[in-house]
Amino acid sequence: MLTMSIRLVVEFVNAIDGRTHVFARVLDRNAKFHVTPGVLLNECAIEPWLTQPRALDAAGQPRFDLFAFCLKKSADSVHFQEGATVQLTLPEVEPASPPIESIRRSGVGE
């Protein structure tokens, strides 16, 4: 099983309509991820969805590195301080198996 984690920096924590949101910037701009059940933010459960808030950088350009995560428990907000680096941990997955055809061409199993 493989576990993947992505580093982010907390920019803002806010309660909106009774839910606590953590706004965080992804440090690796090439990181690709989906928020699904079982994803954790700094070992705290989050809702299986996220939003990308409308935000502009200093030059007035859209920011595509900022995400808003919704904590399942508002009490977990104590684990998130502005400027702190946190981990988004994706659920464990089975490594992908090579297609059968590529195994045959490599001579494996012959």
PDB file as gemmi writes it, atoms N, CA and C in Angstrom:
CRYST1    1.000    1.000    1.000  90.00  90.00  90.00 P 1                      
ATOM      1  N   MET A   1       0.837  -1.174   0.000  1.00  0.00           N  
ATOM      2  CA  MET A   1       0.000   0.000   0.000  1.00  0.00           C  
ATOM      3  C   MET A   1       0.890   1.248   0.000  1.00  0.00           C  
ATOM      4  N   LEU A   2       0.444   2.272  -0.714  1.00  0.00           N  
ATOM      5  CA  LEU A   2       1.168   3.533  -0.791  1.00  0.00           C  
ATOM      6  C   LEU A   2       0.342   4.643  -0.159  1.00  0.00           C  
ATOM      7  N   THR A   3       0.999   5.484   0.633  1.00  0.00           N  
ATOM      8  CA  THR A   3       0.345   6.655   1.194  1.00  0.00           C  
ATOM      9  C   THR A   3       1.042   7.872   0.614  1.00  0.00           C  
ATOM     10  N   MET A   4       0.250   8.846   0.203  1.00  0.00           N  
ATOM     11  CA  MET A   4       0.824  10.057  -0.360  1.00  0.00           C  
ATOM     12  C   MET A   4       0.456  11.228   0.532  1.00  0.00           C  
ATOM     13  N   SER A   5       1.412  12.126   0.748  1.00  0.00           N  
ATOM     14  CA  SER A   5       1.088  13.327   1.503  1.00  0.00           C  
ATOM     15  C   SER A   5       1.599  14.541   0.754  1.00  0.00           C  
ATOM     16  N   ILE A   6       0.904  15.643   0.946  1.00  0.00           N  
ATOM     17  CA  ILE A   6       1.201  16.898   0.270  1.00  0.00           C  
ATOM     18  C   ILE A   6       1.349  17.967   1.344  1.00  0.00           C  
ATOM     19  N   ARG A   7       2.406  18.762   1.241  1.00  0.00           N  
ATOM     20  CA  ARG A   7       2.642  19.825   2.218  1.00  0.00           C  
ATOM     21  C   ARG A   7       1.937  21.113   1.799  1.00  0.00           C  
ATOM     22  N   LEU A   8       1.327  21.774   2.796  1.00  0.00           N  
ATOM     23  CA  LEU A   8       0.635  23.042   2.583  1.00  0.00           C  
ATOM     24  C   LEU A   8       1.002  24.003   3.709  1.00  0.00           C  
ATOM     25  N   VAL A   9       0.783  25.289   3.467  1.00  0.00           N  
ATOM     26  CA  VAL A   9       0.971  26.301   4.501  1.00  0.00           C  
ATOM     27  C   VAL A   9      -0.390  26.917   4.801  1.00  0.00           C  
ATOM     28  N   VAL A  10      -0.752  26.945   6.081  1.00  0.00           N  
ATOM     29  CA  VAL A  10      -2.031  27.528   6.497  1.00  0.00           C  
ATOM     30  C   VAL A  10      -1.959  29.042   6.330  1.00  0.00           C  
ATOM     31  N   GLU A  11      -2.933  29.587   5.609  1.00  0.00           N  
ATOM     32  CA  GLU A  11      -2.995  31.037   5.435  1.00  0.00           C  
ATOM     33  C   GLU A  11      -4.096  31.670   6.274  1.00  0.00           C  
ATOM     34  N   PHE A  12      -5.147  30.900   6.561  1.00  0.00           N  
ATOM     35  CA  PHE A  12      -6.291  31.494   7.242  1.00  0.00           C  
ATOM     36  C   PHE A  12      -7.180  30.382   7.771  1.00  0.00           C  
ATOM     37  N   VAL A  13      -7.763  30.571   8.932  1.00  0.00           N  
ATOM     38  CA  VAL A  13      -8.747  29.634   9.491  1.00  0.00           C  
ATOM     39  C   VAL A  13      -9.980  30.458   9.825  1.00  0.00           C  
ATOM     40  N   ASN A  14     -11.149  29.977   9.380  1.00  0.00           N  
ATOM     41  CA  ASN A  14     -12.367  30.766   9.574  1.00  0.00           C  
ATOM     42  C   ASN A  14     -13.573  29.854   9.744  1.00  0.00           C  
ATOM     43  N   ALA A  15     -14.481  30.260  10.629  1.00  0.00           N  
ATOM     44  CA  ALA A  15     -15.750  29.549  10.796  1.00  0.00           C  
ATOM     45  C   ALA A  15     -16.791  30.240   9.927  1.00  0.00           C  
ATOM     46  N   ILE A  16     -17.433  29.459   9.071  1.00  0.00           N  
ATOM     47  CA  ILE A  16     -18.461  29.974   8.164  1.00  0.00           C  
ATOM     48  C   ILE A  16     -19.692  29.090   8.315  1.00  0.00           C  
ATOM     49  N   ASP A  17     -20.811  29.675   8.693  1.00  0.00           N  
ATOM     50  CA  ASP A  17     -22.065  28.936   8.845  1.00  0.00           C  
ATOM     51  C   ASP A  17     -21.906  27.683   9.708  1.00  0.00           C  
ATOM     52  N   GLY A  18     -21.187  27.810  10.818  1.00  0.00           N  
ATOM     53  CA  GLY A  18     -21.034  26.697  11.748  1.00  0.00           C  
ATOM     54  C   GLY A  18     -20.003  25.655  11.338  1.00  0.00           C  
ATOM     55  N   ARG A  19     -19.312  25.878  10.245  1.00  0.00           N  
ATOM     56  CA  ARG A  19     -18.265  24.947   9.787  1.00  0.00           C  
ATOM     57  C   ARG A  19     -16.925  25.681   9.798  1.00  0.00           C  
ATOM     58  N   THR A  20     -15.870  24.970  10.175  1.00  0.00           N  
ATOM     59  CA  THR A  20     -14.552  25.580  10.199  1.00  0.00           C  
ATOM     60  C   THR A  20     -13.798  25.207   8.938  1.00  0.00           C  
ATOM     61  N   HIS A  21     -13.294  26.237   8.260  1.00  0.00           N  
ATOM     62  CA  HIS A  21     -12.541  26.051   7.020  1.00  0.00           C  
ATOM     63  C   HIS A  21     -11.085  26.451   7.241  1.00  0.00           C  
ATOM     64  N   VAL A  22     -10.188  25.653   6.680  1.00  0.00           N  
ATOM     65  CA  VAL A  22      -8.765  25.946   6.704  1.00  0.00           C  
ATOM     66  C   VAL A  22      -8.365  26.306   5.278  1.00  0.00           C  
ATOM     67  N   PHE A  23      -7.897  27.527   5.107  1.00  0.00           N  
ATOM     68  CA  PHE A  23      -7.420  27.986   3.805  1.00  0.00           C  
ATOM     69  C   PHE A  23      -5.914  27.765   3.788  1.00  0.00           C  
ATOM     70  N   ALA A  24      -5.442  26.963   2.838  1.00  0.00           N  
ATOM     71  CA  ALA A  24      -4.030  26.605   2.825  1.00  0.00           C  
ATOM     72  C   ALA A  24      -3.474  26.628   1.410  1.00  0.00           C  
ATOM     73  N   ARG A  25      -2.191  26.994   1.324  1.00  0.00           N  
ATOM     74  CA  ARG A  25      -1.480  27.083   0.052  1.00  0.00           C  
ATOM     75  C   ARG A  25      -0.644  25.820  -0.144  1.00  0.00           C  
ATOM     76  N   VAL A  26      -0.784  25.194  -1.302  1.00  0.00           N  
ATOM     77  CA  VAL A  26       0.001  24.001  -1.638  1.00  0.00           C  
ATOM     78  C   VAL A  26       1.426  24.440  -1.942  1.00  0.00           C  
ATOM     79  N   LEU A  27       2.406  23.785  -1.315  1.00  0.00           N  
ATOM     80  CA  LEU A  27       3.802  24.147  -1.541  1.00  0.00           C  
ATOM     81  C   LEU A  27       4.329  23.621  -2.875  1.00  0.00           C  
ATOM     82  N   ASP A  28       3.896  22.445  -3.283  1.00  0.00           N  
ATOM     83  CA  ASP A  28       4.314  21.881  -4.573  1.00  0.00           C  
ATOM     84  C   ASP A  28       3.248  22.221  -5.605  1.00  0.00           C  
ATOM     85  N   ARG A  29       3.533  23.200  -6.441  1.00  0.00           N  
ATOM     86  CA  ARG A  29       2.543  23.673  -7.408  1.00  0.00           C  
ATOM     87  C   ARG A  29       2.145  22.590  -8.410  1.00  0.00           C  
ATOM     88  N   ASN A  30       2.928  21.516  -8.534  1.00  0.00           N  
ATOM     89  CA  ASN A  30       2.607  20.440  -9.469  1.00  0.00           C  
ATOM     90  C   ASN A  30       1.812  19.319  -8.809  1.00  0.00           C  
ATOM     91  N   ALA A  31       1.527  19.446  -7.523  1.00  0.00           N  
ATOM     92  CA  ALA A  31       0.798  18.390  -6.806  1.00  0.00           C  
ATOM     93  C   ALA A  31      -0.617  18.266  -7.366  1.00  0.00           C  
ATOM     94  N   LYS A  32      -1.035  17.037  -7.557  1.00  0.00           N  
ATOM     95  CA  LYS A  32      -2.393  16.757  -8.015  1.00  0.00           C  
ATOM     96  C   LYS A  32      -3.035  15.840  -6.976  1.00  0.00           C  
ATOM     97  N   PHE A  33      -4.252  16.181  -6.576  1.00  0.00           N  
ATOM     98  CA  PHE A  33      -4.921  15.373  -5.565  1.00  0.00           C  
ATOM     99  C   PHE A  33      -6.422  15.564  -5.665  1.00  0.00           C  
ATOM    100  N   HIS A  34      -7.138  14.606  -5.101  1.00  0.00           N  
ATOM    101  CA  HIS A  34      -8.593  14.660  -4.972  1.00  0.00           C  
ATOM    102  C   HIS A  34      -8.907  14.451  -3.504  1.00  0.00           C  
ATOM    103  N   VAL A  35      -9.852  15.196  -2.993  1.00  0.00           N  
ATOM    104  CA  VAL A  35     -10.265  15.011  -1.605  1.00  0.00           C  
ATOM    105  C   VAL A  35     -11.428  14.035  -1.604  1.00  0.00           C  
ATOM    106  N   THR A  36     -11.183  12.871  -1.040  1.00  0.00           N  
ATOM    107  CA  THR A  36     -12.158  11.792  -0.975  1.00  0.00           C  
ATOM    108  C   THR A  36     -12.296  11.349   0.486  1.00  0.00           C  
ATOM    109  N   PRO A  37     -13.255  10.505   0.794  1.00  0.00           N  
ATOM    110  CA  PRO A  37     -13.360  10.024   2.180  1.00  0.00           C  
ATOM    111  C   PRO A  37     -12.033   9.413   2.636  1.00  0.00           C  
ATOM    112  N   GLY A  38     -11.628   9.723   3.842  1.00  0.00           N  
ATOM    113  CA  GLY A  38     -10.399   9.183   4.400  1.00  0.00           C  
ATOM    114  C   GLY A  38      -9.200  10.112   4.291  1.00  0.00           C  
ATOM    115  N   VAL A  39      -9.321  11.203   3.548  1.00  0.00           N  
ATOM    116  CA  VAL A  39      -8.228  12.166   3.448  1.00  0.00           C  
ATOM    117  C   VAL A  39      -8.148  12.929   4.774  1.00  0.00           C  
ATOM    118  N   LEU A  40      -6.924  13.149   5.252  1.00  0.00           N  
ATOM    119  CA  LEU A  40      -6.715  13.851   6.522  1.00  0.00           C  
ATOM    120  C   LEU A  40      -5.886  15.107   6.293  1.00  0.00           C  
ATOM    121  N   LEU A  41      -6.185  16.151   7.039  1.00  0.00           N  
ATOM    122  CA  LEU A  41      -5.381  17.364   7.024  1.00  0.00           C  
ATOM    123  C   LEU A  41      -4.766  17.492   8.404  1.00  0.00           C  
ATOM    124  N   ASN A  42      -3.447  17.327   8.455  1.00  0.00           N  
ATOM    125  CA  ASN A  42      -2.720  17.339   9.731  1.00  0.00           C  
ATOM    126  C   ASN A  42      -3.330  16.345  10.724  1.00  0.00           C  
ATOM    127  N   GLU A  43      -3.667  15.180  10.215  1.00  0.00           N  
ATOM    128  CA  GLU A  43      -4.245  14.068  10.979  1.00  0.00           C  
ATOM    129  C   GLU A  43      -5.657  14.352  11.493  1.00  0.00           C  
ATOM    130  N   CYS A  44      -6.309  15.373  10.950  1.00  0.00           N  
ATOM    131  CA  CYS A  44      -7.695  15.698  11.312  1.00  0.00           C  
ATOM    132  C   CYS A  44      -8.616  15.354  10.147  1.00  0.00           C  
ATOM    133  N   ALA A  45      -9.776  14.809  10.467  1.00  0.00           N  
ATOM    134  CA  ALA A  45     -10.745  14.445   9.431  1.00  0.00           C  
ATOM    135  C   ALA A  45     -11.305  15.700   8.772  1.00  0.00           C  
ATOM    136  N   ILE A  46     -11.438  15.634   7.448  1.00  0.00           N  
ATOM    137  CA  ILE A  46     -12.031  16.733   6.698  1.00  0.00           C  
ATOM    138  C   ILE A  46     -13.181  16.200   5.854  1.00  0.00           C  
ATOM    139  N   GLU A  47     -14.049  17.093   5.452  1.00  0.00           N  
ATOM    140  CA  GLU A  47     -15.150  16.702   4.579  1.00  0.00           C  
ATOM    141  C   GLU A  47     -14.572  16.255   3.236  1.00  0.00           C  
ATOM    142  N   PRO A  48     -15.235  15.307   2.567  1.00  0.00           N  
ATOM    143  CA  PRO A  48     -14.679  14.761   1.318  1.00  0.00           C  
ATOM    144  C   PRO A  48     -14.914  15.673   0.108  1.00  0.00           C  
ATOM    145  N   TRP A  49     -14.713  16.957   0.296  1.00  0.00           N  
ATOM    146  CA  TRP A  49     -14.804  17.928  -0.790  1.00  0.00           C  
ATOM    147  C   TRP A  49     -13.949  19.127  -0.415  1.00  0.00           C  
ATOM    148  N   LEU A  50     -13.604  19.925  -1.383  1.00  0.00           N  
ATOM    149  CA  LEU A  50     -12.875  21.139  -1.101  1.00  0.00           C  
ATOM    150  C   LEU A  50     -13.268  22.192  -2.115  1.00  0.00           C  
ATOM    151  N   THR A  51     -12.917  23.432  -1.813  1.00  0.00           N  
ATOM    152  CA  THR A  51     -13.180  24.517  -2.746  1.00  0.00           C  
ATOM    153  C   THR A  51     -11.881  25.252  -3.018  1.00  0.00           C  
ATOM    154  N   GLN A  52     -11.856  25.911  -4.135  1.00  0.00           N  
ATOM    155  CA  GLN A  52     -10.721  26.765  -4.453  1.00  0.00           C  
ATOM    156  C   GLN A  52     -11.244  28.200  -4.451  1.00  0.00           C  
ATOM    157  N   PRO A  53     -10.984  28.924  -3.353  1.00  0.00           N  
ATOM    158  CA  PRO A  53     -11.546  30.266  -3.231  1.00  0.00           C  
ATOM    159  C   PRO A  53     -10.990  31.211  -4.290  1.00  0.00           C  
ATOM    160  N   ARG A  54     -11.794  32.205  -4.619  1.00  0.00           N  
ATOM    161  CA  ARG A  54     -11.323  33.236  -5.541  1.00  0.00           C  
ATOM    162  C   ARG A  54     -10.369  34.135  -4.772  1.00  0.00           C  
ATOM    163  N   ALA A  55      -9.129  34.131  -5.173  1.00  0.00           N  
ATOM    164  CA  ALA A  55      -8.119  34.956  -4.517  1.00  0.00           C  
ATOM    165  C   ALA A  55      -7.127  35.423  -5.574  1.00  0.00           C  
ATOM    166  N   LEU A  56      -6.579  36.609  -5.355  1.00  0.00           N  
ATOM    167  CA  LEU A  56      -5.602  37.177  -6.280  1.00  0.00           C  
ATOM    168  C   LEU A  56      -4.255  37.311  -5.592  1.00  0.00           C  
ATOM    169  N   ASP A  57      -3.180  37.179  -6.375  1.00  0.00           N  
ATOM    170  CA  ASP A  57      -1.849  37.391  -5.826  1.00  0.00           C  
ATOM    171  C   ASP A  57      -1.525  38.884  -5.849  1.00  0.00           C  
ATOM    172  N   ALA A  58      -0.314  39.254  -5.456  1.00  0.00           N  
ATOM    173  CA  ALA A  58       0.080  40.663  -5.373  1.00  0.00           C  
ATOM    174  C   ALA A  58       0.019  41.361  -6.737  1.00  0.00           C  
ATOM    175  N   ALA A  59       0.170  40.595  -7.822  1.00  0.00           N  
ATOM    176  CA  ALA A  59       0.124  41.170  -9.166  1.00  0.00           C  
ATOM    177  C   ALA A  59      -1.295  41.214  -9.731  1.00  0.00           C  
ATOM    178  N   GLY A  60      -2.274  40.797  -8.927  1.00  0.00           N  
ATOM    179  CA  GLY A  60      -3.658  40.808  -9.381  1.00  0.00           C  
ATOM    180  C   GLY A  60      -4.056  39.610 -10.218  1.00  0.00           C  
ATOM    181  N   GLN A  61      -3.230  38.568 -10.208  1.00  0.00           N  
ATOM    182  CA  GLN A  61      -3.505  37.353 -10.971  1.00  0.00           C  
ATOM    183  C   GLN A  61      -4.207  36.319 -10.086  1.00  0.00           C  
ATOM    184  N   PRO A  62      -5.066  35.485 -10.675  1.00  0.00           N  
ATOM    185  CA  PRO A  62      -5.745  34.444  -9.882  1.00  0.00           C  
ATOM    186  C   PRO A  62      -4.736  33.483  -9.249  1.00  0.00           C  
ATOM    187  N   ARG A  63      -5.045  33.085  -8.027  1.00  0.00           N  
ATOM    188  CA  ARG A  63      -4.212  32.101  -7.326  1.00  0.00           C  
ATOM    189  C   ARG A  63      -4.827  30.722  -7.499  1.00  0.00           C  
ATOM    190  N   PHE A  64      -4.025  29.820  -7.983  1.00  0.00           N  
ATOM    191  CA  PHE A  64      -4.481  28.443  -8.169  1.00  0.00           C  
ATOM    192  C   PHE A  64      -3.815  27.501  -7.170  1.00  0.00           C  
ATOM    193  N   ASP A  65      -3.118  28.067  -6.198  1.00  0.00           N  
ATOM    194  CA  ASP A  65      -2.421  27.267  -5.196  1.00  0.00           C  
ATOM    195  C   ASP A  65      -3.123  27.283  -3.841  1.00  0.00           C  
ATOM    196  N   LEU A  66      -4.260  27.966  -3.750  1.00  0.00           N  
ATOM    197  CA  LEU A  66      -4.969  28.121  -2.483  1.00  0.00           C  
ATOM    198  C   LEU A  66      -6.240  27.279  -2.475  1.00  0.00           C  
ATOM    199  N   PHE A  67      -6.426  26.506  -1.392  1.00  0.00           N  
ATOM    200  CA  PHE A  67      -7.586  25.637  -1.262  1.00  0.00           C  
ATOM    201  C   PHE A  67      -8.219  25.848   0.103  1.00  0.00           C  
ATOM    202  N   ALA A  68      -9.524  25.597   0.189  1.00  0.00           N  
ATOM    203  CA  ALA A  68     -10.249  25.676   1.464  1.00  0.00           C  
ATOM    204  C   ALA A  68     -10.741  24.280   1.816  1.00  0.00           C  
ATOM    205  N   PHE A  69     -10.303  23.779   2.946  1.00  0.00           N  
ATOM    206  CA  PHE A  69     -10.688  22.461   3.443  1.00  0.00           C  
ATOM    207  C   PHE A  69     -11.661  22.655   4.598  1.00  0.00           C  
ATOM    208  N   CYS A  70     -12.686  21.836   4.673  1.00  0.00           N  
ATOM    209  CA  CYS A  70     -13.681  21.933   5.730  1.00  0.00           C  
ATOM    210  C   CYS A  70     -13.432  20.838   6.769  1.00  0.00           C  
ATOM    211  N   LEU A  71     -13.144  21.241   7.990  1.00  0.00           N  
ATOM    212  CA  LEU A  71     -12.907  20.272   9.071  1.00  0.00           C  
ATOM    213  C   LEU A  71     -14.216  19.613   9.473  1.00  0.00           C  
ATOM    214  N   LYS A  72     -14.172  18.311   9.746  1.00  0.00           N  
ATOM    215  CA  LYS A  72     -15.372  17.624  10.225  1.00  0.00           C  
ATOM    216  C   LYS A  72     -15.709  18.047  11.651  1.00  0.00           C  
ATOM    217  N   LYS A  73     -14.675  18.328  12.460  1.00  0.00           N  
ATOM    218  CA  LYS A  73     -14.884  18.771  13.841  1.00  0.00           C  
ATOM    219  C   LYS A  73     -14.284  20.160  14.002  1.00  0.00           C  
ATOM    220  N   SER A  74     -15.123  21.129  14.299  1.00  0.00           N  
ATOM    221  CA  SER A  74     -14.631  22.503  14.477  1.00  0.00           C  
ATOM    222  C   SER A  74     -13.585  22.601  15.580  1.00  0.00           C  
ATOM    223  N   ALA A  75     -13.669  21.723  16.583  1.00  0.00           N  
ATOM    224  CA  ALA A  75     -12.698  21.742  17.679  1.00  0.00           C  
ATOM    225  C   ALA A  75     -11.280  21.466  17.195  1.00  0.00           C  
ATOM    226  N   ASP A  76     -11.142  20.835  16.022  1.00  0.00           N  
ATOM    227  CA  ASP A  76      -9.813  20.546  15.471  1.00  0.00           C  
ATOM    228  C   ASP A  76      -9.098  21.802  14.987  1.00  0.00           C  
ATOM    229  N   SER A  77      -9.794  22.927  14.954  1.00  0.00           N  
ATOM    230  CA  SER A  77      -9.178  24.165  14.461  1.00  0.00           C  
ATOM    231  C   SER A  77      -7.949  24.570  15.282  1.00  0.00           C  
ATOM    232  N   VAL A  78      -7.852  24.090  16.540  1.00  0.00           N  
ATOM    233  CA  VAL A  78      -6.691  24.421  17.380  1.00  0.00           C  
ATOM    234  C   VAL A  78      -5.395  23.856  16.799  1.00  0.00           C  
ATOM    235  N   HIS A  79      -5.498  22.896  15.872  1.00  0.00           N  
ATOM    236  CA  HIS A  79      -4.316  22.280  15.256  1.00  0.00           C  
ATOM    237  C   HIS A  79      -3.816  23.049  14.041  1.00  0.00           C  
ATOM    238  N   PHE A  80      -4.416  24.201  13.738  1.00  0.00           N  
ATOM    239  CA  PHE A  80      -4.072  24.954  12.539  1.00  0.00           C  
ATOM    240  C   PHE A  80      -3.802  26.407  12.884  1.00  0.00           C  
ATOM    241  N   GLN A  81      -2.543  26.802  12.724  1.00  0.00           N  
ATOM    242  CA  GLN A  81      -2.133  28.177  12.999  1.00  0.00           C  
ATOM    243  C   GLN A  81      -1.634  28.809  11.705  1.00  0.00           C  
ATOM    244  N   GLU A  82      -1.971  30.068  11.484  1.00  0.00           N  
ATOM    245  CA  GLU A  82      -1.517  30.765  10.284  1.00  0.00           C  
ATOM    246  C   GLU A  82       0.005  30.691  10.180  1.00  0.00           C  
ATOM    247  N   GLY A  83       0.482  30.338   8.990  1.00  0.00           N  
ATOM    248  CA  GLY A  83       1.914  30.226   8.739  1.00  0.00           C  
ATOM    249  C   GLY A  83       2.489  28.849   8.988  1.00  0.00           C  
ATOM    250  N   ALA A  84       1.727  27.973   9.623  1.00  0.00           N  
ATOM    251  CA  ALA A  84       2.222  26.625   9.928  1.00  0.00           C  
ATOM    252  C   ALA A  84       2.155  25.737   8.688  1.00  0.00           C  
ATOM    253  N   THR A  85       3.135  24.843   8.564  1.00  0.00           N  
ATOM    254  CA  THR A  85       3.126  23.855   7.495  1.00  0.00           C  
ATOM    255  C   THR A  85       2.355  22.637   7.984  1.00  0.00           C  
ATOM    256  N   VAL A  86       1.423  22.151   7.166  1.00  0.00           N  
ATOM    257  CA  VAL A  86       0.598  21.001   7.512  1.00  0.00           C  
ATOM    258  C   VAL A  86       0.678  19.970   6.389  1.00  0.00           C  
ATOM    259  N   GLN A  87       0.191  18.764   6.673  1.00  0.00           N  
ATOM    260  CA  GLN A  87       0.209  17.672   5.707  1.00  0.00           C  
ATOM    261  C   GLN A  87      -1.209  17.280   5.320  1.00  0.00           C  
ATOM    262  N   LEU A  88      -1.433  17.147   4.032  1.00  0.00           N  
ATOM    263  CA  LEU A  88      -2.663  16.547   3.509  1.00  0.00           C  
ATOM    264  C   LEU A  88      -2.300  15.107   3.197  1.00  0.00           C  
ATOM    265  N   THR A  89      -2.905  14.159   3.919  1.00  0.00           N  
ATOM    266  CA  THR A  89      -2.572  12.751   3.746  1.00  0.00           C  
ATOM    267  C   THR A  89      -3.705  12.058   3.009  1.00  0.00           C  
ATOM    268  N   LEU A  90      -3.349  11.489   1.865  1.00  0.00           N  
ATOM    269  CA  LEU A  90      -4.324  10.789   1.034  1.00  0.00           C  
ATOM    270  C   LEU A  90      -4.380   9.331   1.456  1.00  0.00           C  
ATOM    271  N   PRO A  91      -5.539   8.671   1.312  1.00  0.00           N  
ATOM    272  CA  PRO A  91      -5.675   7.282   1.744  1.00  0.00           C  
ATOM    273  C   PRO A  91      -4.697   6.365   1.022  1.00  0.00           C  
ATOM    274  N   GLU A  92      -4.402   5.269   1.672  1.00  0.00           N  
ATOM    275  CA  GLU A  92      -3.516   4.282   1.063  1.00  0.00           C  
ATOM    276  C   GLU A  92      -4.175   3.671  -0.158  1.00  0.00           C  
ATOM    277  N   VAL A  93      -3.365   3.447  -1.174  1.00  0.00           N  
ATOM    278  CA  VAL A  93      -3.856   2.829  -2.404  1.00  0.00           C  
ATOM    279  C   VAL A  93      -2.924   1.702  -2.797  1.00  0.00           C  
ATOM    280  N   GLU A  94      -3.471   0.746  -3.510  1.00  0.00           N  
ATOM    281  CA  GLU A  94      -2.654  -0.339  -4.046  1.00  0.00           C  
ATOM    282  C   GLU A  94      -1.843   0.203  -5.211  1.00  0.00           C  
ATOM    283  N   PRO A  95      -0.571  -0.178  -5.328  1.00  0.00           N  
ATOM    284  CA  PRO A  95       0.193   0.247  -6.493  1.00  0.00           C  
ATOM    285  C   PRO A  95      -0.439  -0.316  -7.759  1.00  0.00           C  
ATOM    286  N   ALA A  96      -0.408   0.461  -8.807  1.00  0.00           N  
ATOM    287  CA  ALA A  96      -0.995   0.023 -10.076  1.00  0.00           C  
ATOM    288  C   ALA A  96      -0.186  -1.133 -10.647  1.00  0.00           C  
ATOM    289  N   SER A  97      -0.870  -2.123 -11.149  1.00  0.00           N  
ATOM    290  CA  SER A  97      -0.215  -3.246 -11.806  1.00  0.00           C  
ATOM    291  C   SER A  97      -0.006  -2.889 -13.271  1.00  0.00           C  
ATOM    292  N   PRO A  98       1.111  -3.346 -13.848  1.00  0.00           N  
ATOM    293  CA  PRO A  98       1.303  -3.076 -15.269  1.00  0.00           C  
ATOM    294  C   PRO A  98       0.265  -3.845 -16.086  1.00  0.00           C  
ATOM    295  N   PRO A  99      -0.137  -3.313 -17.222  1.00  0.00           N  
ATOM    296  CA  PRO A  99      -1.086  -4.034 -18.062  1.00  0.00           C  
ATOM    297  C   PRO A  99      -0.545  -5.404 -18.445  1.00  0.00           C  
ATOM    298  N   ILE A 100      -1.424  -6.380 -18.590  1.00  0.00           N  
ATOM    299  CA  ILE A 100      -1.031  -7.755 -18.936  1.00  0.00           C  
ATOM    300  C   ILE A 100      -0.154  -7.779 -20.179  1.00  0.00           C  
ATOM    301  N   GLU A 101      -0.492  -6.991 -21.180  1.00  0.00           N  
ATOM    302  CA  GLU A 101       0.269  -6.996 -22.433  1.00  0.00           C  
ATOM    303  C   GLU A 101       1.722  -6.603 -22.197  1.00  0.00           C  
ATOM    304  N   SER A 102       1.981  -5.617 -21.321  1.00  0.00           N  
ATOM    305  CA  SER A 102       3.365  -5.207 -21.078  1.00  0.00           C  
ATOM    306  C   SER A 102       4.117  -6.292 -20.314  1.00  0.00           C  
ATOM    307  N   ILE A 103       3.421  -7.079 -19.488  1.00  0.00           N  
ATOM    308  CA  ILE A 103       4.068  -8.190 -18.792  1.00  0.00           C  
ATOM    309  C   ILE A 103       4.477  -9.245 -19.811  1.00  0.00           C  
ATOM    310  N   ARG A 104       3.593  -9.545 -20.752  1.00  0.00           N  
ATOM    311  CA  ARG A 104       3.918 -10.535 -21.781  1.00  0.00           C  
ATOM    312  C   ARG A 104       5.124 -10.105 -22.595  1.00  0.00           C  
ATOM    313  N   ARG A 105       5.180  -8.815 -22.974  1.00  0.00           N  
ATOM    314  CA  ARG A 105       6.293  -8.342 -23.795  1.00  0.00           C  
ATOM    315  C   ARG A 105       7.604  -8.384 -23.033  1.00  0.00           C  
ATOM    316  N   SER A 106       7.568  -8.228 -21.707  1.00  0.00           N  
ATOM    317  CA  SER A 106       8.803  -8.216 -20.923  1.00  0.00           C  
ATOM    318  C   SER A 106       9.311  -9.626 -20.668  1.00  0.00           C  
ATOM    319  N   GLY A 107       8.500 -10.641 -20.925  1.00  0.00           N  
ATOM    320  CA  GLY A 107       8.929 -12.020 -20.699  1.00  0.00           C  
ATOM    321  C   GLY A 107       8.718 -12.490 -19.279  1.00  0.00           C  
ATOM    322  N   VAL A 108       8.106 -11.670 -18.442  1.00  0.00           N  
ATOM    323  CA  VAL A 108       7.856 -12.060 -17.050  1.00  0.00           C  
ATOM    324  C   VAL A 108       6.883 -13.230 -17.045  1.00  0.00           C  
ATOM    325  N   GLY A 109       7.179 -14.208 -16.248  1.00  0.00           N  
ATOM    326  CA  GLY A 109       6.279 -15.346 -16.092  1.00  0.00           C  
ATOM    327  C   GLY A 109       6.441 -16.411 -17.190  1.00  0.00           C  
ATOM    328  N   GLU A 110       7.467 -16.278 -18.018  1.00  0.00           N  
ATOM    329  CA  GLU A 110       7.679 -17.295 -19.062  1.00  0.00           C  
ATOM    330  C   GLU A 110       8.757 -18.251 -18.662  1.00  0.00           C  
TER     331      GLU A 110                                                      
END                                                                             
